[in-house]
């Protein structure tokens, strides 16, 4: 029996998350790499990876509503903003320039940020139950525009455009993660915290995806009329998709800005929404691991292109010369999105599947 | 004999096209009722009215005494009405098992939070319902395709999976829209056998829309002929075959 890895002796075993040897090995390997990284990378890289992990939580959220349920949303930045400011207000200094309640414990402000964004998602969801495809995309775009305006104007909460406010404090039940101490540097500790949170959020999303809820999402995405006829309550599940996606967005925003150190109210714009859509598409819509891969890829891309700069002497670092680094990055994003959509619609996930099936049948070529 | 379904004087028009023009019929418990008629006669429209996809302008439809008009499709599904589609409407990215599990959707009673934790109720119900799905896999002989995305399956097998998805709903009335259209002889015979098994073993009343006259005459208890949205005749197969209006309206055309 041991030598027949594809033989299952119970449904529970077959339905497990890590139900194949390959999955067990690859997840084990990833955990090992994640554990070793803090000892080989410097703080700057660890800080960047922590940002990647927080971003990935947001990308998973968009992956649920857009990748799984097929509801194209350009409003993700709006929900990220709501979570960011909810956390910042809760944990903010009561005597500070901007509104603050001094509740610095992450165990309180993180769920609160998620829940406030979730409520906003539920309020917006009726749009999704009435509109489809491009119409929904355009209306959610309107959401970002409204959000940008509110964030710019409501300076008691957001600090105002160009001024901003401090983000939430990374304090877990009294323990300060954001300061260097005997346990480790602040970047090392932030890396660990974000990694653990990413694993928790990813597992939760994976469970949701394999449940009746995830199946209903996919059914709505692939054929909404048939989904209704077999018993899926369309308005209900579209609302659930928006609610959970917004919860993830809210949490991601709340976690992301403490790592960056500062909130600029103008950053929750269409550009941010589009980047998240790019993460989901490049990673592979309809998979959790794809959303994570996409988030890491897109977040690391600017740093990676900067590392390549010495190889491209004709590209300028300063933004007032042409061609410059920023232009290169923007063009790269565009080319990548178009390239993936045309050549590998399953995204990074699709490439991984190809590599995996190659090694499964190795040394035979088919 | 009490009726499972009563369809009374239903009219449905699309911008001038009378898709259903005053059709009435009823289906008794355990009855296999067939609807035949040329292309565009309104057969699929009748199914769409029954499953809540279209809302007729007038008429009354009751299913086990419950009024169906104005009810949304998922409510009608919960009441126990299941159907297949003329052009297969499976979720082609999902595997056979996942498609069948979707048929179990309203038999799974756990919420999103339980799903996220994959704990207790959620896990237990998934396993229980997976067992029900395996019974259908056995019944329809789908074992070898369990984990194959249905989009990759041959057309004949897809039709069978769609029948399985409808059966997974544990319906009280099953609607089959041209279940053997586009199938070869062997596949048609298999499908006929499944339909007979469903009637004899599950005692499930069915409405069968079909072009294949031989199949209808062999299987159906009663047949209704429609043409241009209007009922032409209703009766047992032997009578329908010799009905002059029917020969003119339907058999004459297709032969
Ligand atoms: N959604 C729709 N919009 C416009 N016309 C329709 C629609 N559905 C069906 N029809 C028309 O109603 C008539 C009956 O169609 P249908 O019920 O599909 O026939 P059948 O299944 O018997 O071939 C046809 O003339 C068809 O064009
Ligand atoms: Mg038809």
Coordinates of C-alpha atoms and ligand atoms in Angstrom, one line a residue:
Chain A
X1 CA 0.0 0.0 0.0
X2 CA 2.8 2.4 0.9
X3 CA 4.2 2.1 -2.6
X4 CA 0.9 3.2 -4.3
X5 CA 0.7 6.9 -3.5
X6 CA -2.4 7.4 -5.6
X7 CA -4.4 4.8 -3.7
X8 CA -6.6 6.3 -1.0
X9 CA -8.3 4.2 1.7
X10 CA -10.7 6.8 2.9
X11 CA -12.5 9.8 1.4
X12 CA -11.1 11.9 4.2
X13 CA -7.6 11.0 3.1
X14 CA -8.3 11.7 -0.5
X15 CA -9.9 15.0 0.3
X16 CA -7.0 16.2 2.5
X17 CA -5.2 19.4 1.5
X18 CA -1.8 17.7 1.1
X19 CA -3.2 14.6 -0.6
X20 CA -0.2 13.8 -2.9
X21 CA 3.4 13.1 -2.3
X22 CA 4.4 15.9 -4.6
X23 CA 2.3 18.4 -2.6
X24 CA 3.7 17.2 0.7
X25 CA 7.3 17.5 -0.7
X26 CA 6.8 21.0 -2.3
X27 CA 5.1 22.4 0.8
X28 CA 7.8 20.9 3.0
X29 CA 10.5 22.4 0.9
X30 CA 8.8 25.9 0.9
X31 CA 8.6 25.8 4.7
X32 CA 12.2 24.9 4.9
X33 CA 13.3 27.7 2.6
X34 CA 11.1 30.2 4.6
X35 CA 12.7 29.1 7.8
X36 CA 16.3 29.4 6.4
X37 CA 15.8 32.8 4.7
X38 CA 16.1 35.0 7.8
X39 CA 19.6 33.6 8.4
X40 CA 20.9 34.2 5.0
X41 CA 19.1 37.4 3.8
X42 CA 19.8 40.9 5.1
X43 CA 17.0 43.0 6.8
X44 CA 16.2 45.0 3.7
X45 CA 15.3 41.8 1.8
X46 CA 13.3 40.4 4.8
X47 CA 11.4 43.6 5.0
X48 CA 10.6 43.3 1.4
X49 CA 9.4 39.7 1.8
X50 CA 7.2 40.7 4.7
X51 CA 5.6 43.3 2.4
X52 CA 5.2 40.6 -0.2
X53 CA 3.4 38.4 2.3
X54 CA 1.0 41.1 3.4
X55 CA 0.3 42.0 -0.3
X56 CA -0.3 38.3 -0.9
X57 CA -3.1 38.3 1.6
X58 CA -4.8 41.0 -0.4
X59 CA -4.2 39.2 -3.7
X60 CA -5.8 36.0 -2.2
X61 CA -8.8 38.1 -1.4
X62 CA -9.1 39.4 -5.0
X63 CA -8.4 35.9 -6.2
X64 CA -11.5 34.7 -4.4
X65 CA -13.9 37.2 -5.9
X66 CA -12.3 37.6 -9.4
X67 CA -10.4 34.4 -9.9
X68 CA -12.9 32.0 -8.3
X69 CA -16.3 33.7 -8.5
X70 CA -15.5 35.5 -11.8
X71 CA -16.6 38.9 -10.6
X72 CA -14.1 41.4 -12.0
X73 CA -13.5 44.0 -9.4
X74 CA -11.4 47.2 -9.8
X75 CA -12.5 48.3 -6.3
X76 CA -9.9 46.3 -4.4
X77 CA -7.9 49.4 -3.5
X78 CA -11.0 50.9 -1.9
X79 CA -11.3 48.0 0.6
X80 CA -7.6 48.0 1.2
X81 CA -7.9 51.6 2.1
X82 CA -10.8 51.0 4.5
X83 CA -8.9 48.4 6.3
X84 CA -5.7 50.5 6.5
X85 CA -7.5 53.5 8.0
X86 CA -9.6 51.4 10.4
X87 CA -6.5 49.8 11.8
X88 CA -4.6 53.1 11.9
X89 CA -7.5 54.9 13.7
X90 CA -7.9 52.1 16.2
X91 CA -4.3 51.9 17.1
X92 CA -3.5 55.6 16.6
X93 CA -2.2 58.0 19.3
X94 CA -5.3 59.5 21.1
X95 CA -3.4 62.8 21.5
X96 CA -2.0 62.8 18.0
X97 CA -2.7 65.1 15.0
X98 CA -5.1 62.5 13.5
X99 CA -7.9 60.5 15.1
X100 CA -6.7 57.6 17.3
X101 CA -8.1 55.4 20.0
X102 CA -4.8 53.9 21.3
X103 CA -5.8 50.3 20.9
X104 CA -2.4 49.1 19.7
X105 CA -3.0 45.4 19.9
X106 CA -3.0 43.7 16.5
X107 CA -5.3 41.0 17.7
X108 CA -8.0 43.7 18.0
X109 CA -7.2 46.1 15.1
X110 CA -6.6 43.4 12.5
X111 CA -10.0 41.6 12.8
X112 CA -11.7 45.0 13.1
X113 CA -10.0 46.3 9.9
X114 CA -11.2 43.1 8.1
X115 CA -14.7 43.4 9.5
X116 CA -15.2 47.0 8.6
X117 CA -14.0 46.3 5.0
X118 CA -16.3 43.2 5.0
X119 CA -19.3 45.4 5.9
X120 CA -18.4 47.8 3.1
X121 CA -18.2 44.8 0.8
X122 CA -21.6 43.6 1.7
X123 CA -23.0 47.1 1.1
X124 CA -21.5 47.2 -2.3
X125 CA -22.4 43.6 -3.2
X126 CA -25.9 44.4 -4.5
X127 CA -24.1 46.0 -7.5
X128 CA -22.5 42.7 -8.2
X129 CA -25.7 40.8 -8.0
X130 CA -27.2 43.1 -10.7
X131 CA -24.3 43.8 -13.0
X132 CA -22.0 41.4 -14.9
X133 CA -18.6 41.5 -16.5
X134 CA -17.5 44.8 -17.8
X135 CA -20.3 46.7 -16.2
X136 CA -19.3 45.5 -12.8
X137 CA -15.7 46.4 -13.5
X138 CA -16.6 49.9 -14.4
X139 CA -18.9 50.4 -11.4
X140 CA -16.3 49.1 -9.0
X141 CA -13.9 51.6 -10.7
X142 CA -16.3 54.3 -9.6
X143 CA -15.9 52.9 -6.1
X144 CA -12.2 53.6 -6.1
X145 CA -12.8 57.1 -7.4
X146 CA -15.2 57.8 -4.6
X147 CA -12.8 56.2 -2.1
X148 CA -9.9 58.4 -3.3
X149 CA -12.0 61.5 -2.8
X150 CA -13.1 60.5 0.7
X151 CA -9.5 59.5 1.7
X152 CA -8.2 62.8 0.4
X153 CA -10.9 65.0 2.1
X154 CA -11.4 63.3 5.5
X155 CA -8.2 64.5 6.9
X156 CA -9.1 63.9 10.6
X157 CA -8.8 60.2 9.8
X158 CA -6.4 60.1 6.9
X159 CA -4.2 63.1 7.5
X160 CA -5.0 64.5 4.1
X161 CA -3.5 64.3 0.7
X162 CA 0.3 64.6 0.7
X163 CA 0.4 64.7 4.5
X164 CA -0.9 61.3 5.5
X165 CA -0.8 59.7 8.9
X166 CA 1.1 57.0 10.8
X167 CA -0.2 53.4 10.3
X168 CA -1.2 50.9 13.0
X169 CA 1.4 49.7 15.5
X170 CA 2.7 46.1 15.1
X171 CA 2.0 45.1 18.7
X172 CA 0.8 41.5 19.3
X173 CA -0.9 41.3 22.8
X174 CA 1.7 43.7 24.3
X175 CA 4.7 42.4 22.4
X176 CA 6.3 44.9 20.0
X177 CA 7.1 43.4 16.7
X178 CA 8.2 46.7 15.1
X179 CA 11.3 47.2 17.4
X180 CA 14.6 45.4 17.4
X181 CA 15.2 43.4 20.6
X182 CA 17.0 40.3 21.8
X183 CA 14.7 38.0 19.9
X184 CA 15.6 39.6 16.5
X185 CA 15.7 42.7 14.4
X186 CA 12.4 44.4 13.7
X187 CA 12.5 43.2 10.1
X188 CA 13.2 39.6 11.1
X189 CA 10.3 39.6 13.5
X190 CA 8.0 41.3 10.9
X191 CA 9.0 38.7 8.4
X192 CA 8.0 35.9 10.8
X193 CA 4.7 37.5 11.7
X194 CA 3.7 38.2 8.1
X195 CA 4.7 34.7 7.1
X196 CA 2.6 33.1 9.8
X197 CA -0.4 35.3 9.0
X198 CA -0.1 34.5 5.3
X199 CA -0.1 30.8 6.0
X200 CA -3.3 31.2 8.1
X201 CA -5.1 33.3 5.5
X202 CA -4.0 31.1 2.7
X203 CA -5.2 27.9 4.5
X204 CA -8.5 29.5 5.3
X205 CA -8.9 30.5 1.6
X206 CA -7.9 27.1 0.5
X207 CA -10.5 25.5 2.7
X208 CA -13.1 27.8 1.5
X209 CA -12.2 27.1 -2.1
X210 CA -12.6 23.3 -1.7
X211 CA -15.9 23.6 0.1
X212 CA -19.4 24.0 -1.2
X213 CA -18.8 27.8 -1.1
X214 CA -15.8 27.6 -3.4
X215 CA -17.6 25.2 -5.8
X216 CA -20.5 27.6 -5.9
X217 CA -18.1 30.5 -6.8
X218 CA -16.7 28.5 -9.7
X219 CA -20.1 27.5 -10.9
X220 CA -21.2 31.2 -11.0
X221 CA -18.0 32.1 -12.8
X222 CA -18.4 29.3 -15.5
X223 CA -22.1 29.3 -16.1
X224 CA -24.3 31.4 -13.9
X225 CA -27.7 30.2 -15.3
X226 CA -26.8 26.6 -14.8
X227 CA -25.5 27.4 -11.3
X228 CA -28.9 28.8 -10.4
X229 CA -30.8 25.9 -11.8
X230 CA -28.8 23.4 -9.8
X231 CA -29.6 25.3 -6.6
X232 CA -26.9 28.0 -6.1
X233 CA -28.4 31.2 -4.7
X234 CA -26.6 33.6 -7.0
X235 CA -27.1 36.9 -5.1
X236 CA -26.1 35.2 -1.9
X237 CA -22.9 33.7 -3.1
X238 CA -21.8 36.8 -5.0
X239 CA -22.3 38.7 -1.7
X240 CA -20.3 36.2 0.2
X241 CA -17.5 36.4 -2.4
X242 CA -17.4 40.2 -2.1
X243 CA -17.6 40.1 1.7
X244 CA -14.7 37.7 2.1
X245 CA -12.6 39.3 -0.5
X246 CA -13.1 42.7 1.2
X247 CA -12.2 41.1 4.6
X248 CA -8.9 39.9 3.1
X249 CA -8.3 43.3 1.5
X250 CA -9.0 45.1 4.8
X251 CA -6.6 42.9 6.7
X252 CA -3.9 43.2 4.0
X253 CA -4.1 47.0 4.1
X254 CA -3.9 47.0 7.9
X255 CA -0.8 44.8 7.9
X256 CA 0.9 46.3 4.9
X257 CA 1.3 49.9 6.0
X258 CA 2.9 49.3 9.4
X259 CA 5.7 47.6 7.3
X260 CA 6.0 50.6 5.0
X261 CA 5.8 52.9 8.0
X262 CA 3.5 55.6 6.6
X263 CA 0.1 56.0 4.9
X264 CA -0.3 58.2 1.9
X265 CA -4.1 58.6 1.4
X266 CA -3.6 59.1 -2.3
X267 CA -2.2 55.6 -2.8
X268 CA -5.5 53.8 -2.8
X269 CA -6.2 54.5 -6.4
X270 CA -6.9 52.7 -9.7
X271 CA -3.2 51.9 -10.1
X272 CA -3.3 49.9 -6.9
X273 CA -6.4 48.0 -8.0
X274 CA -4.9 47.2 -11.4
X275 CA -1.7 45.9 -9.8
X276 CA -3.8 43.5 -7.7
X277 CA -5.7 42.3 -10.8
X278 CA -2.3 41.8 -12.4
X279 CA -1.2 39.7 -9.5
X280 CA -4.2 37.4 -9.9
X281 CA -3.8 37.1 -13.6
X282 CA -0.1 36.6 -13.7
X283 CA -0.3 34.2 -10.8
X284 CA -3.1 32.2 -12.4
X285 CA -6.8 33.1 -11.7
X286 CA -8.7 30.5 -9.8
X287 CA -5.9 29.2 -7.5
X288 CA -4.7 30.4 -4.1
X289 CA -1.1 29.6 -4.7
X290 CA -1.2 31.5 -8.0
X291 CA -2.4 34.7 -6.2
X292 CA 0.4 34.3 -3.7
X293 CA 3.0 33.8 -6.5
X294 CA 1.6 36.7 -8.4
X295 CA 1.8 39.0 -5.3
X296 CA 5.4 38.1 -4.7
X297 CA 6.3 38.4 -8.3
X298 CA 4.7 41.9 -8.8
X299 CA 6.0 43.2 -5.5
X300 CA 9.6 42.0 -6.2
X301 CA 9.6 43.2 -9.8
X302 CA 10.7 46.8 -9.1
X303 CA 13.6 45.6 -7.0
X304 CA 14.6 42.9 -9.5
X305 CA 14.6 45.4 -12.4
X306 CA 16.7 47.8 -10.3
X307 CA 19.2 44.9 -9.8
X308 CA 19.3 44.5 -13.5
X309 CA 20.1 48.2 -14.1
X310 CA 23.9 47.7 -14.5
X311 CA 23.1 45.5 -17.4
X312 CA 21.1 48.1 -19.1
X313 CA 23.3 51.3 -19.1
X314 CA 21.0 53.2 -21.5
X315 CA 18.2 53.3 -19.0
X316 CA 18.3 56.1 -16.5
X317 CA 17.6 55.9 -12.8
X318 CA 16.2 59.4 -12.6
X319 CA 12.6 59.9 -13.7
X320 CA 13.2 63.1 -15.8
X321 CA 15.3 61.3 -18.4
X322 CA 13.9 59.0 -21.1
X323 CA 14.0 56.0 -21.0
X324 CA 14.0 55.6 -17.3
X325 CA 13.5 52.9 -14.7
X326 CA 9.9 53.7 -13.9
X327 CA 9.0 53.6 -17.6
X328 CA 10.8 50.2 -17.9
X329 CA 8.8 48.8 -15.0
X330 CA 5.5 50.1 -16.2
X331 CA 6.1 48.6 -19.7
X332 CA 7.2 45.4 -18.1
X333 CA 4.0 45.1 -16.1
X334 CA 2.0 45.6 -19.3
X335 CA 4.0 43.2 -21.4
X336 CA 3.8 40.6 -18.6
X337 CA 0.0 40.8 -18.3
X338 CA -0.5 40.7 -22.1
X339 CA 2.0 37.9 -22.4
X340 CA 0.5 35.7 -19.8
X341 CA -3.1 36.3 -21.1
X342 CA -2.0 35.2 -24.5
X343 CA 0.6 32.5 -23.9
X344 CA -0.2 31.1 -20.5
X345 CA -3.7 32.0 -19.4
X346 CA -3.2 29.8 -16.3
X347 CA -0.4 32.2 -15.2
X348 CA 2.6 31.2 -13.1
X349 CA 0.4 28.4 -11.8
X350 CA 0.1 27.0 -15.3
X351 CA 3.9 27.0 -15.8
X352 CA 4.2 25.2 -12.5
X353 CA 1.7 22.6 -13.6
X354 CA 3.8 22.0 -16.8
X355 CA 7.0 21.7 -14.8
X356 CA 5.3 19.3 -12.5
X357 CA 3.9 17.0 -15.2
X358 CA 7.2 17.0 -16.8
X359 CA 8.9 15.7 -13.7
X360 CA 6.0 13.3 -13.0
X361 CA 6.7 11.5 -16.2
X362 CA 10.5 12.0 -16.2
X363 CA 12.6 10.5 -17.8
X364 CA 9.9 9.9 -20.4
X365 CA 9.1 13.0 -22.5
X366 CA 5.3 12.2 -22.6
Chain B
X1 CA -53.4 9.2 -9.1
X2 CA -52.2 12.6 -7.9
X3 CA -50.1 14.8 -10.1
X4 CA -46.5 15.8 -9.4
X5 CA -46.7 18.7 -11.8
X6 CA -49.6 20.8 -13.3
X7 CA -48.8 23.1 -16.2
X8 CA -51.9 25.1 -17.0
X9 CA -52.5 27.3 -20.0
X10 CA -49.0 28.8 -20.1
X11 CA -48.2 31.6 -22.5
X12 CA -44.7 33.0 -23.1
X13 CA -43.7 35.4 -25.9
X14 CA -40.4 37.0 -26.9
X15 CA -40.9 40.3 -28.8
X16 CA -43.7 38.8 -30.9
X17 CA -42.5 35.2 -31.1
X18 CA -45.0 33.0 -29.2
X19 CA -42.6 30.4 -27.7
X20 CA -45.4 28.8 -25.6
X21 CA -48.9 29.5 -26.7
X22 CA -51.4 28.1 -24.3
X23 CA -49.9 24.7 -23.3
X24 CA -51.4 22.6 -20.6
X25 CA -50.4 19.2 -19.3
X26 CA -49.8 17.3 -16.1
X27 CA -47.3 14.7 -14.9
X28 CA -48.4 11.9 -12.6
X29 CA -46.2 10.4 -9.9
X30 CA -43.8 7.8 -11.5
X31 CA -44.9 8.9 -14.9
X32 CA -42.5 9.2 -17.8
X33 CA -44.0 12.0 -19.8
X34 CA -42.5 12.9 -23.2
X35 CA -42.7 16.2 -25.2
X36 CA -41.9 16.0 -28.9
X37 CA -42.2 18.6 -31.7
X38 CA -40.0 20.1 -34.4
X39 CA -37.2 22.5 -33.8
X40 CA -38.4 25.8 -32.3
X41 CA -41.7 24.3 -31.2
X42 CA -41.2 25.6 -27.7
X43 CA -40.0 22.5 -25.8
X44 CA -36.9 24.0 -24.2
X45 CA -38.9 27.1 -23.4
X46 CA -41.3 24.9 -21.4
X47 CA -38.3 23.6 -19.4
X48 CA -37.1 27.1 -18.9
X49 CA -40.4 28.1 -17.5
X50 CA -40.4 25.1 -15.2
X51 CA -36.9 25.8 -13.8
X52 CA -37.5 29.5 -13.3
X53 CA -35.2 30.7 -16.1
X54 CA -38.1 32.3 -18.0
X55 CA -41.2 33.9 -16.5
X56 CA -44.3 33.3 -18.6
X57 CA -46.8 36.1 -19.2
X58 CA -49.8 34.1 -18.1
X59 CA -50.5 30.6 -16.8
X60 CA -50.2 28.5 -13.7
X61 CA -47.5 26.0 -12.8
X62 CA -47.7 24.0 -9.6
X63 CA -45.2 21.4 -8.5
X64 CA -46.4 19.2 -5.6
X65 CA -49.0 21.8 -4.9
X66 CA -46.4 24.7 -4.8
X67 CA -46.8 27.6 -7.3
X68 CA -43.6 27.9 -9.3
X69 CA -44.2 31.1 -11.2
X70 CA -42.0 33.9 -10.0
X71 CA -39.8 31.7 -8.0
X72 CA -36.0 32.0 -8.6
X73 CA -34.2 29.0 -10.1
X74 CA -32.4 28.0 -6.9
X75 CA -35.6 27.9 -4.9
X76 CA -37.2 25.6 -7.5
X77 CA -34.1 23.4 -7.4
X78 CA -34.5 23.2 -3.6
X79 CA -38.2 22.2 -4.1
X80 CA -36.9 19.1 -6.0
X81 CA -36.9 19.9 -9.6
X82 CA -33.8 19.0 -11.6
X83 CA -33.0 19.2 -15.3
X84 CA -30.4 18.6 -17.9
X85 CA -29.8 21.0 -20.8
X86 CA -30.0 20.5 -24.6
X87 CA -26.5 21.9 -25.0
X88 CA -24.6 20.5 -22.1
X89 CA -24.2 23.1 -19.4
X90 CA -21.6 21.6 -17.2
X91 CA -18.9 23.5 -15.3
X92 CA -16.1 22.5 -17.7
X93 CA -13.1 23.5 -15.6
X94 CA -14.3 21.3 -12.7
X95 CA -13.9 17.5 -12.5
X96 CA -16.7 15.0 -12.7
X97 CA -16.7 14.7 -8.9
X98 CA -16.9 18.4 -8.4
X99 CA -19.7 18.8 -10.9
X100 CA -21.6 16.0 -9.1
X101 CA -20.9 17.6 -5.7
X102 CA -22.3 20.8 -7.0
X103 CA -25.5 18.9 -7.6
X104 CA -25.5 18.2 -3.8
X105 CA -25.2 21.9 -3.1
X106 CA -28.5 22.3 -1.3
X107 CA -28.0 19.1 0.7
X108 CA -24.9 20.6 2.3
X109 CA -25.9 22.6 5.3
X110 CA -22.8 24.4 6.6
X111 CA -21.9 28.0 6.4
X112 CA -18.8 29.9 5.2
X113 CA -17.2 30.0 8.6
X114 CA -17.4 26.3 9.0
X115 CA -16.0 26.0 5.5
X116 CA -13.0 28.2 6.3
X117 CA -12.2 26.1 9.3
X118 CA -12.9 22.8 7.5
X119 CA -14.0 21.5 10.8
X120 CA -16.9 19.4 12.3
X121 CA -20.0 19.9 10.3
X122 CA -18.3 21.0 7.1
X123 CA -15.9 18.1 6.9
X124 CA -18.4 15.5 8.0
X125 CA -21.0 16.7 5.4
X126 CA -18.5 16.8 2.6
X127 CA -17.6 13.2 3.3
X128 CA -21.2 12.1 3.7
X129 CA -22.2 13.7 0.4
X130 CA -19.1 12.5 -1.3
X131 CA -20.5 9.0 -0.5
X132 CA -23.8 9.8 -2.2
X133 CA -21.9 11.1 -5.2
X134 CA -20.0 7.9 -5.4
X135 CA -23.2 6.0 -5.7
X136 CA -24.1 8.0 -8.7
X137 CA -20.6 7.5 -10.2
X138 CA -21.3 3.7 -9.8
X139 CA -24.8 3.9 -11.2
X140 CA -23.7 5.9 -14.3
X141 CA -20.4 4.0 -14.7
X142 CA -18.3 7.1 -14.5
X143 CA -15.5 5.6 -12.4
X144 CA -12.7 6.1 -14.9
X145 CA -13.4 9.9 -15.3
X146 CA -13.8 10.9 -11.6
X147 CA -11.0 13.4 -11.5
X148 CA -11.0 14.5 -15.1
X149 CA -12.2 18.1 -15.9
X150 CA -15.4 17.5 -17.7
X151 CA -14.4 19.9 -20.6
X152 CA -11.9 17.2 -21.6
X153 CA -14.5 14.4 -21.8
X154 CA -16.2 13.1 -25.0
X155 CA -19.6 14.6 -25.6
X156 CA -21.5 11.4 -24.8
X157 CA -19.9 11.1 -21.4
X158 CA -20.6 14.8 -20.7
X159 CA -24.3 14.2 -21.3
X160 CA -24.0 11.3 -18.8
X161 CA -22.3 13.5 -16.2
X162 CA -25.0 16.1 -16.6
X163 CA -27.6 13.4 -15.9
X164 CA -25.5 12.5 -12.9
X165 CA -25.4 16.1 -11.6
X166 CA -29.2 16.3 -11.9
X167 CA -29.6 12.9 -10.0
X168 CA -27.2 14.1 -7.3
X169 CA -29.8 16.8 -6.5
X170 CA -32.1 13.9 -5.4
X171 CA -35.0 15.5 -7.3
X172 CA -38.7 14.7 -7.1
X173 CA -39.1 15.4 -10.8
X174 CA -36.4 15.1 -13.5
X175 CA -36.4 17.1 -16.8
X176 CA -34.3 15.7 -19.6
X177 CA -33.8 18.0 -22.6
X178 CA -32.8 15.8 -25.6
X179 CA -30.6 13.5 -23.6
X180 CA -29.4 11.5 -26.7
X181 CA -29.1 14.3 -29.2
X182 CA -25.8 14.0 -31.1
X183 CA -25.0 10.5 -29.6
X184 CA -24.1 7.4 -31.5
X185 CA -26.2 4.2 -31.4
X186 CA -24.3 2.6 -28.5
X187 CA -24.4 5.8 -26.4
X188 CA -28.1 6.2 -27.1
X189 CA -28.8 2.6 -26.0
X190 CA -26.8 3.2 -22.8
X191 CA -28.7 6.4 -22.1
X192 CA -32.0 4.7 -22.7
X193 CA -31.0 2.0 -20.2
X194 CA -30.1 4.6 -17.6
X195 CA -33.4 6.4 -18.1
X196 CA -35.3 3.1 -17.6
X197 CA -33.2 2.3 -14.5
X198 CA -34.0 5.7 -13.1
X199 CA -37.7 5.0 -13.6
X200 CA -37.7 1.4 -12.3
X201 CA -35.3 1.7 -9.4
X202 CA -35.7 5.3 -8.3
X203 CA -39.4 5.6 -9.3
X204 CA -38.7 9.1 -10.4
X205 CA -41.2 10.9 -12.5
X206 CA -39.6 12.4 -15.6
X207 CA -40.3 14.7 -18.5
X208 CA -38.4 13.8 -21.6
X209 CA -37.9 16.1 -24.5
X210 CA -36.5 14.2 -27.5
X211 CA -36.2 14.2 -31.2
X212 CA -35.5 10.5 -31.4
X213 CA -39.0 9.1 -32.1
X214 CA -38.1 5.5 -31.5
X215 CA -36.7 6.3 -28.0
X216 CA -39.8 8.3 -27.1
X217 CA -42.2 5.6 -28.3
X218 CA -40.3 2.9 -26.4
X219 CA -39.9 4.7 -23.1
X220 CA -42.7 7.2 -22.6
X221 CA -46.0 6.5 -20.7
X222 CA -47.6 9.5 -22.4
X223 CA -46.6 11.8 -25.2
X224 CA -47.5 15.5 -25.9
X225 CA -46.8 16.9 -29.3
X226 CA -46.2 20.6 -29.7
X227 CA -45.8 22.7 -32.8
X228 CA -45.3 26.5 -33.0
X229 CA -45.8 26.7 -29.2
X230 CA -49.2 25.1 -29.4
X231 CA -50.2 21.7 -28.1
X232 CA -51.2 19.4 -31.1
X233 CA -52.1 16.2 -29.2
X234 CA -51.5 14.4 -26.0
X235 CA -51.9 10.6 -25.4
X236 CA -50.2 7.2 -25.1
X237 CA -47.5 6.6 -27.7
X238 CA -49.5 4.1 -29.8
X239 CA -52.3 6.6 -30.3
X240 CA -49.9 9.5 -31.0
X241 CA -48.1 7.6 -33.7
X242 CA -51.3 7.4 -35.7
X243 CA -52.8 10.8 -34.9
X244 CA -53.3 12.6 -38.3
X245 CA -52.4 16.0 -36.9
X246 CA -49.2 14.6 -35.5
X247 CA -48.2 12.9 -38.7
X248 CA -48.7 16.2 -40.5
X249 CA -47.1 18.5 -38.0
X250 CA -44.1 16.4 -36.9
X251 CA -43.6 13.0 -38.4
X252 CA -44.3 14.3 -41.9
X253 CA -41.7 17.0 -41.5
X254 CA -38.9 15.0 -40.1
X255 CA -39.4 11.9 -42.4
Ligands
LIG1 N1 -34.4 33.8 -24.9 C1 -35.1 33.9 -26.1 N2 -35.2 35.0 -26.8 C2 -35.9 35.1 -27.9 N3 -36.6 34.0 -28.5 C3 -36.5 32.8 -27.9 C4 -35.7 32.7 -26.6 N4 -35.8 31.4 -26.2 C5 -36.6 30.8 -27.2 N5 -37.0 31.6 -28.2 C6 -37.8 31.3 -29.3 O1 -38.9 30.6 -28.9 C7 -39.2 29.5 -29.8 C8 -39.1 28.2 -29.1 O2 -37.8 27.9 -28.8 P1 -37.4 26.6 -28.0 O3 -38.2 26.5 -26.8 O4 -35.9 26.6 -27.8 O5 -37.8 25.4 -29.0 P2 -37.4 23.9 -29.0 O6 -36.7 23.5 -27.8 O7 -38.7 23.1 -29.2 O8 -36.5 23.6 -30.2 C9 -38.2 29.7 -31.0 O9 -38.8 30.4 -32.0 C10 -37.1 30.5 -30.3 O10 -36.4 31.2 -31.3
LIG2 MG1 -34.8 22.7 -27.5

